[in-house]
Coordinates of N, CA, C and O in Angstrom, one line a residue:
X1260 N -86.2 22.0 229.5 CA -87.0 22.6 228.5 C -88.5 22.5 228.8 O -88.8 21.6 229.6
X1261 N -89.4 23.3 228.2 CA -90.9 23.3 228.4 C -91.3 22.3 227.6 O -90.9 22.1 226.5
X1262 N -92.4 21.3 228.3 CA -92.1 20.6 227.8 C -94.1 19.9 228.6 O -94.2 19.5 229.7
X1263 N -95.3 19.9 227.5 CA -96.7 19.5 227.9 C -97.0 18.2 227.2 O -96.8 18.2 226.0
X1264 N -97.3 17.3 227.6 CA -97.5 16.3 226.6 C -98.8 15.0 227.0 O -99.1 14.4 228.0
X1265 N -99.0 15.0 226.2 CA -100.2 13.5 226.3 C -99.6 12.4 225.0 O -99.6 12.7 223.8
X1266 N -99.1 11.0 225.6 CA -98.6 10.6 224.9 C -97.2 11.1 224.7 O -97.0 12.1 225.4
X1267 N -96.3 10.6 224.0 CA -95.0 11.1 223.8 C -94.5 11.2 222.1 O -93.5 10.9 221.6
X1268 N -95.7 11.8 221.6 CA -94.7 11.8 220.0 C -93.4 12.6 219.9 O -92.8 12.2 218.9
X1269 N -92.8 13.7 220.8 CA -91.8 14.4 220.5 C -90.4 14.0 221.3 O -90.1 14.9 222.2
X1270 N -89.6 12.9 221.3 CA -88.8 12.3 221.8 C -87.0 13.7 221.7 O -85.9 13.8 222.2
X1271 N -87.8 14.5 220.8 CA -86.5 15.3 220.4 C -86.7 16.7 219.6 O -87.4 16.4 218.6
X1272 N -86.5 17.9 219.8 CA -86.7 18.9 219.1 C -85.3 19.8 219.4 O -85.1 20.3 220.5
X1273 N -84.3 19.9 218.4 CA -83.3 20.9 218.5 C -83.2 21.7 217.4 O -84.2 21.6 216.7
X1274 N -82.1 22.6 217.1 CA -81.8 23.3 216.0 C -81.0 22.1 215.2 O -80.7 21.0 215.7
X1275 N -80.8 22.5 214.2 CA -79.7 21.1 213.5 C -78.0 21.3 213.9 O -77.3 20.3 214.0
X1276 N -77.6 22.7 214.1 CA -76.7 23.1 214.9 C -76.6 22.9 216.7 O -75.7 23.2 217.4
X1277 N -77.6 22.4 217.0 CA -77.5 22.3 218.5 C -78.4 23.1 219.2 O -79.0 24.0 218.6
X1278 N -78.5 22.9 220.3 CA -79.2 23.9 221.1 C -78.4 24.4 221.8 O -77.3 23.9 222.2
X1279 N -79.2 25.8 222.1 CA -78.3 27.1 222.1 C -77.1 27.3 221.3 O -76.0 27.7 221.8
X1280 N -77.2 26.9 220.1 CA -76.5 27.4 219.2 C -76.5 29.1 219.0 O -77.3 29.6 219.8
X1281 N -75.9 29.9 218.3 CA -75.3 31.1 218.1 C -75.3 31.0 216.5 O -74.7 30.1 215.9
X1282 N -76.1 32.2 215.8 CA -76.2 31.8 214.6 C -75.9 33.9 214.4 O -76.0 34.8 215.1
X1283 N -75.6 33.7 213.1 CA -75.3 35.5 212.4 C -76.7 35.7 211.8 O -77.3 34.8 211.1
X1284 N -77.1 36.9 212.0 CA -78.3 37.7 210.8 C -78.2 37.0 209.7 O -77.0 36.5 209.7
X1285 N -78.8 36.5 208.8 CA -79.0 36.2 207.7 C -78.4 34.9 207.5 O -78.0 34.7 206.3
X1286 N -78.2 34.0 208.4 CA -78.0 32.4 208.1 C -79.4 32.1 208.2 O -80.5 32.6 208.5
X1287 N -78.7 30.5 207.7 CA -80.0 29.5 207.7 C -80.1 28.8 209.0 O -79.1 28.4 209.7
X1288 N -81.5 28.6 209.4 CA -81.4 27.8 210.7 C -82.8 26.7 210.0 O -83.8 27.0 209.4
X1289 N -82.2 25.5 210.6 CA -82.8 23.8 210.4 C -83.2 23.5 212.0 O -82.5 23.7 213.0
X1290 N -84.5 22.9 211.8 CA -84.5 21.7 213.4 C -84.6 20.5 212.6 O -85.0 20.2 211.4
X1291 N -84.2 19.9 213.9 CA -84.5 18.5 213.8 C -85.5 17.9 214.8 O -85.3 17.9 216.0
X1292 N -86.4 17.4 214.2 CA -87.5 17.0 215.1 C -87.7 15.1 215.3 O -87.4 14.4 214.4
X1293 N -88.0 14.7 216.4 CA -88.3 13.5 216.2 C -89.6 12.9 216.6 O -89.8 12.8 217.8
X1294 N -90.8 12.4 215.4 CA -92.2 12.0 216.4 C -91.8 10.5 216.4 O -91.1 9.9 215.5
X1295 N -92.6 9.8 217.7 CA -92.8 8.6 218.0 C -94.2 7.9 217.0 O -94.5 6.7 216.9
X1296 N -94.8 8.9 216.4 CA -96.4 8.7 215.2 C -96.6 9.7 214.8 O -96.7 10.7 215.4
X1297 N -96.6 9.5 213.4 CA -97.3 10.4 212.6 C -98.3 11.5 212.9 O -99.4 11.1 213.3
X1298 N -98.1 12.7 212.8 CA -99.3 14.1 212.9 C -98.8 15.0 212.5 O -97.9 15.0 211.6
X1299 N -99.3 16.1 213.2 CA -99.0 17.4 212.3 C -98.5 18.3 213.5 O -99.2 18.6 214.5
X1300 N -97.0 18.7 213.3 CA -96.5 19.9 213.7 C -96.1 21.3 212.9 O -95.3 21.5 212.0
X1301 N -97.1 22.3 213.8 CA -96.1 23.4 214.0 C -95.1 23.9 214.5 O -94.7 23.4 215.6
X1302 N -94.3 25.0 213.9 CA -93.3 25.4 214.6 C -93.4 26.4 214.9 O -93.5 27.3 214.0
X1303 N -93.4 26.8 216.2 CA -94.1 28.3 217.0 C -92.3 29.4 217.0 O -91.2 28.9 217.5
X1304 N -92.4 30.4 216.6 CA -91.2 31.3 217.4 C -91.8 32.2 218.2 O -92.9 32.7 218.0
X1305 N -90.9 32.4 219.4 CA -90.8 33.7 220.5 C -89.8 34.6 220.3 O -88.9 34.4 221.1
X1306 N -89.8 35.6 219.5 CA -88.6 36.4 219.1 C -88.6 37.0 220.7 O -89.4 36.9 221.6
X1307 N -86.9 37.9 220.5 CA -86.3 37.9 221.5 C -87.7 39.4 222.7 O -87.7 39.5 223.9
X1308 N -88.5 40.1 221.9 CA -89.0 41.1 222.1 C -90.3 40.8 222.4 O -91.2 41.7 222.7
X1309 N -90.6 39.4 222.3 CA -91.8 38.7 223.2 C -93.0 38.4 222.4 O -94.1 38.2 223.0
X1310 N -92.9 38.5 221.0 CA -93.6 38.6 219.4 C -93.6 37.0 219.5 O -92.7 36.4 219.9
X1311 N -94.7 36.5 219.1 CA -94.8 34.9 219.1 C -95.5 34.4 217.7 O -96.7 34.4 217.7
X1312 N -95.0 34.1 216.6 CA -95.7 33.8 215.3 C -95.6 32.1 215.4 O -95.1 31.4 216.3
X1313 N -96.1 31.8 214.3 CA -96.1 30.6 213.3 C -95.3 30.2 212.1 O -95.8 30.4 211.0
X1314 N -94.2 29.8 212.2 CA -93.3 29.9 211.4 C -93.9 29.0 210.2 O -93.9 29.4 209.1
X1315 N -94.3 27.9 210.6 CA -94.6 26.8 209.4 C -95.4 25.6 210.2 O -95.3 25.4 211.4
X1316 N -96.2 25.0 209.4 CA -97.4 23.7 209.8 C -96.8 22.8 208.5 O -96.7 23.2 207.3
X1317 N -96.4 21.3 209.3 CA -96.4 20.2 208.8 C -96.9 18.7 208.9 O -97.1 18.3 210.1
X1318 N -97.2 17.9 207.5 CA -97.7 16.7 208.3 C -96.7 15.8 208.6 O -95.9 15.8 207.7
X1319 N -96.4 14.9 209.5 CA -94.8 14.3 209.2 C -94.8 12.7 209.6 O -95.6 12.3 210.5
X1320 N -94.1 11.9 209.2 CA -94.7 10.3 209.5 C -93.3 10.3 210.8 O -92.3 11.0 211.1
X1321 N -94.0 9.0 211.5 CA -92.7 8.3 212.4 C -91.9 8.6 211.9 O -91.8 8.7 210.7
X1322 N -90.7 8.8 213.0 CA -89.3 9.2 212.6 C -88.6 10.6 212.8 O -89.2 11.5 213.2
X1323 N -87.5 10.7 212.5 CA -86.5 11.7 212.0 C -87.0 12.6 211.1 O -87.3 12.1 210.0
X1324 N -87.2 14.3 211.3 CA -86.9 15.0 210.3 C -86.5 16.3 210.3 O -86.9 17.1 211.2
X1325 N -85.7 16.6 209.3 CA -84.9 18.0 209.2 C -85.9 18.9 208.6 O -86.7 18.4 207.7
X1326 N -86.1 20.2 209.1 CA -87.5 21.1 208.9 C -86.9 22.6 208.8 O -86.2 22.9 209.9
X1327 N -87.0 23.4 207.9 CA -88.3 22.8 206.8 C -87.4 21.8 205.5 O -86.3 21.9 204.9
X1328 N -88.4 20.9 205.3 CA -88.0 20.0 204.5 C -87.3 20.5 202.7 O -87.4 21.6 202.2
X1329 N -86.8 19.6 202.4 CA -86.4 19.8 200.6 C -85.6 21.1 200.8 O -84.8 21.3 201.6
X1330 N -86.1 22.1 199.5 CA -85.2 23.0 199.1 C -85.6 24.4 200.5 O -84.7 24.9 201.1
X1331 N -86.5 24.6 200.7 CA -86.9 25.2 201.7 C -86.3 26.5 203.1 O -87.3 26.5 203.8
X1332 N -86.1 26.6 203.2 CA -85.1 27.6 204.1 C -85.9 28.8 204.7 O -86.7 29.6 204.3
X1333 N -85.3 28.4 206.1 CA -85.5 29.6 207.0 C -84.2 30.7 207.5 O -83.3 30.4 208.2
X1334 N -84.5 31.8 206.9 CA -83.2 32.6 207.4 C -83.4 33.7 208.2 O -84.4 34.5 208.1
X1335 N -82.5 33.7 209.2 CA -82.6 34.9 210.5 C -82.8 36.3 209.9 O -82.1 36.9 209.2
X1336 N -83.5 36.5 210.2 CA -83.7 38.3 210.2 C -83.7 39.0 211.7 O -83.7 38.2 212.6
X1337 N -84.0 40.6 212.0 CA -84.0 41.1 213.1 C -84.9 40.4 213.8 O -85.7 39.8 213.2
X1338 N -85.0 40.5 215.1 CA -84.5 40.7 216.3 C -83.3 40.0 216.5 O -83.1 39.0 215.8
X1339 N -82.4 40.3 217.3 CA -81.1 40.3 217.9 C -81.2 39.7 219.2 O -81.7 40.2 220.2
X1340 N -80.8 38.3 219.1 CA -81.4 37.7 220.4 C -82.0 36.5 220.8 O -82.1 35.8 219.9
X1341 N -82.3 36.1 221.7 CA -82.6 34.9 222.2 C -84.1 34.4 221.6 O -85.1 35.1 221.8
X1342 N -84.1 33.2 220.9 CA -85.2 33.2 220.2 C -85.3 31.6 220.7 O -84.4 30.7 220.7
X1343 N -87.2 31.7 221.1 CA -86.8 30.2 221.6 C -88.5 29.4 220.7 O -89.6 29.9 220.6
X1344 N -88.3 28.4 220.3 CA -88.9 27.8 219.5 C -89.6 26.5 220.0 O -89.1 25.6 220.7
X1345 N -90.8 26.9 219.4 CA -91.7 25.5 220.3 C -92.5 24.5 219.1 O -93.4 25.2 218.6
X1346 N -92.5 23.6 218.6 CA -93.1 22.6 218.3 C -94.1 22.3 218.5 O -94.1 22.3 219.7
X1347 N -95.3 22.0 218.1 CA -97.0 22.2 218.6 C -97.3 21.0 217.9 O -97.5 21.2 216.7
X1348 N -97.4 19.4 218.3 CA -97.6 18.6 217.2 C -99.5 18.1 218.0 O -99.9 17.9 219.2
X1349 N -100.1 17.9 216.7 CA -101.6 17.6 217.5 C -101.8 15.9 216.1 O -101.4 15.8 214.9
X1350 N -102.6 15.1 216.9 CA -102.4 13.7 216.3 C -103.6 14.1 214.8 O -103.7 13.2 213.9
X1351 N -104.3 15.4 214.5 CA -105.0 16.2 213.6 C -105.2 17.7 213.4 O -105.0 18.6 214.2
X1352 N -105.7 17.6 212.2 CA -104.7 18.5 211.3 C -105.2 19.9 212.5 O -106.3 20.0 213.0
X1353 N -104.2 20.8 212.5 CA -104.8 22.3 213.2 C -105.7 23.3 212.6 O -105.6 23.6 211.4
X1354 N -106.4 23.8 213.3 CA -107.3 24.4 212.7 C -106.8 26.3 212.6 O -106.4 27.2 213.3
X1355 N -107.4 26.3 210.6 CA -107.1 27.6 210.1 C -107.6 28.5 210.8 O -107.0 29.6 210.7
X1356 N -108.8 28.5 211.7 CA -109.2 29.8 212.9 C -108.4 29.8 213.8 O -108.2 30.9 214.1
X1357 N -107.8 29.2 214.3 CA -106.8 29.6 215.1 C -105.2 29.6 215.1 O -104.4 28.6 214.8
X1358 N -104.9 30.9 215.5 CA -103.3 30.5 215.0 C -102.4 31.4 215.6 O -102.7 32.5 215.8
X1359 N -101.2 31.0 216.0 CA -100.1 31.2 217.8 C -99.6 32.4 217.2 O -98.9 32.1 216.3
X1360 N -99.7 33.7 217.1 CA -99.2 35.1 217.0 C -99.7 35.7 217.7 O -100.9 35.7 217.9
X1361 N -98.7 36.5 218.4 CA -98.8 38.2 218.9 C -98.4 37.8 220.3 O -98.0 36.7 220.7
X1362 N -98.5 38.6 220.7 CA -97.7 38.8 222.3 C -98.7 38.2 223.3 O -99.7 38.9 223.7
X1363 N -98.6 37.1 223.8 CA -99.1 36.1 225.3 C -99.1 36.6 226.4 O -97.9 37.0 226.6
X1364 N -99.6 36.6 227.2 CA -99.6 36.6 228.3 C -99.3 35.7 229.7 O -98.6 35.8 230.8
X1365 N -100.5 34.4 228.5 CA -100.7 33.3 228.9 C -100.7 31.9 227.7 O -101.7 31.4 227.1
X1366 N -99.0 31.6 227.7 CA -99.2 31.2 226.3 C -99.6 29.8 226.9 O -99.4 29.1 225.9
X1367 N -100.0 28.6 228.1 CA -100.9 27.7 227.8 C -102.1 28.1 227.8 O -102.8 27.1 227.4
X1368 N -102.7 28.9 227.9 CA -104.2 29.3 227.6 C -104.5 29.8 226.1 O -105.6 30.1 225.5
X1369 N -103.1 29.8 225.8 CA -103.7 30.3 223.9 C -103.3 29.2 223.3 O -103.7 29.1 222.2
X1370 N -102.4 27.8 223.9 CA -101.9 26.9 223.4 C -103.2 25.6 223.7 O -103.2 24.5 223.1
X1371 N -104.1 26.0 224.6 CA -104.9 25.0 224.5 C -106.3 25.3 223.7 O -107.1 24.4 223.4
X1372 N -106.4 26.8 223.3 CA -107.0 26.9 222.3 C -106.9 26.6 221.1 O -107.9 26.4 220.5
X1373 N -106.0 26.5 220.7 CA -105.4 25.7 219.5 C -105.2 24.3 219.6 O -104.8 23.7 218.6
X1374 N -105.3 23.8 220.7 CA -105.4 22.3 220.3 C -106.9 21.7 220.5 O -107.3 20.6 220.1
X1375 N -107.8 22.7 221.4 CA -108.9 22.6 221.3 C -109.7 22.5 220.1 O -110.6 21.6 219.8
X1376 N -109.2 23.6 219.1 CA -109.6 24.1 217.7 C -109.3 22.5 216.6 O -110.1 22.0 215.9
X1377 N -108.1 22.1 216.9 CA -107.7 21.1 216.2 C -108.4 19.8 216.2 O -108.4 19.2 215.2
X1378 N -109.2 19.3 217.5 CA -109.9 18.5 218.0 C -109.0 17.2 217.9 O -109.3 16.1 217.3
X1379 N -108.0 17.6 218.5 CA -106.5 16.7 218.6 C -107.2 16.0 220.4 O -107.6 16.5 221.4
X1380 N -106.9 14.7 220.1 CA -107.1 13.8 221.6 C -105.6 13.8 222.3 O -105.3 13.6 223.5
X1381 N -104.8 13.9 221.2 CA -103.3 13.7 221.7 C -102.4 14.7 221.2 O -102.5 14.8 220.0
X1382 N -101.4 15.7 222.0 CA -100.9 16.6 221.7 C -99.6 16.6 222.3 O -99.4 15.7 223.1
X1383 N -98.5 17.6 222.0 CA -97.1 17.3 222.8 C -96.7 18.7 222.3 O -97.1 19.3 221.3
X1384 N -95.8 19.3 223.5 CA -95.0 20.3 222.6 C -93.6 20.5 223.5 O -93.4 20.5 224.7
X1385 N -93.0 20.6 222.8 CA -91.5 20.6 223.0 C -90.8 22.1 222.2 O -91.1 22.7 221.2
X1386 N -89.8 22.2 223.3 CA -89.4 23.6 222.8 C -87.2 23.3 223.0 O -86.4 22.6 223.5
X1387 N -87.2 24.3 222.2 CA -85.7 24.3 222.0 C -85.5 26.0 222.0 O -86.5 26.7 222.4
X1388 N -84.2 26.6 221.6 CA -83.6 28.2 221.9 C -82.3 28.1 221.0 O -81.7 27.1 220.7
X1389 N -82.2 29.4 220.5 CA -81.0 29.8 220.0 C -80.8 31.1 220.0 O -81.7 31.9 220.3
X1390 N -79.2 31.6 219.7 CA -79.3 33.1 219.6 C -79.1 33.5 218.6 O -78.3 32.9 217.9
X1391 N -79.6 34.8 218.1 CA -79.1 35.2 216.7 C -78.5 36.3 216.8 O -79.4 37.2 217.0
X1392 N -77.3 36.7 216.7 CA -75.8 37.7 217.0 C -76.3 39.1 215.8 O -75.6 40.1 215.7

């Protein structure tokens, strides 16, 4: 897996079904993330058609957690296809001028703008994949 890091807060990032799991249109899909210290992760998607958004920004302490948290839910819609998901945790908070959408070229050159923007000393990102049928 892709995988940049200073420090090691992301010891783990999957779907809660597994990676490369196989999911139907309109289910729910959970990750499970794990930081080594407290900060703030995003969760970046790469739909199958090369579209790259910001699914959701959280703050999260040491430990284990299922995302998005509480009553919350993410459910598949179109694209059809291999969707692979990256985790963006910076040790402060990210900054609202900048933010991971639209089609890359060069996604560490847009990914260090955004941690530049953050004024994060310590960053990690970890990526996982699934398919949606």
């Amino acid at each position: 897996p892709y995988r940049v890091h200073c420090g090691v807060p992301f010891p783990r990032l999957a779907p809660a079904r597994g990676r490369a799991a196989t999911l139907s249109m309109g289910e729910e899909v959970r990750f499970i993330a794990a930081l080594d210290r407290p900060g703030w992760v995003s969760l970046v998607v790469q739909d199958p058609d090369g579209y790259t958004y910001e699914l959701d920004r959280f703050h999260l302490s040491r430990g284990t957690h299922v995302l998005p948290p509480g009553p919350y839910r993410y459910t598949l819609i179109p694209p059809r296809g291999l969707h692979r998901v990256r985790a963006v945790y910076t040790q402060s908070p990210p900054s609202s001028r900048v933010r991971l959408e639209g089609r890359y070229t060069d996604w560490d050159a847009r990914l260090r703008l955004y941690v530049e923007a953050s004024g994060a000393r310590a960053y990690d990102v970890a990526e996982t994949y699934f398919y949606v049928r």
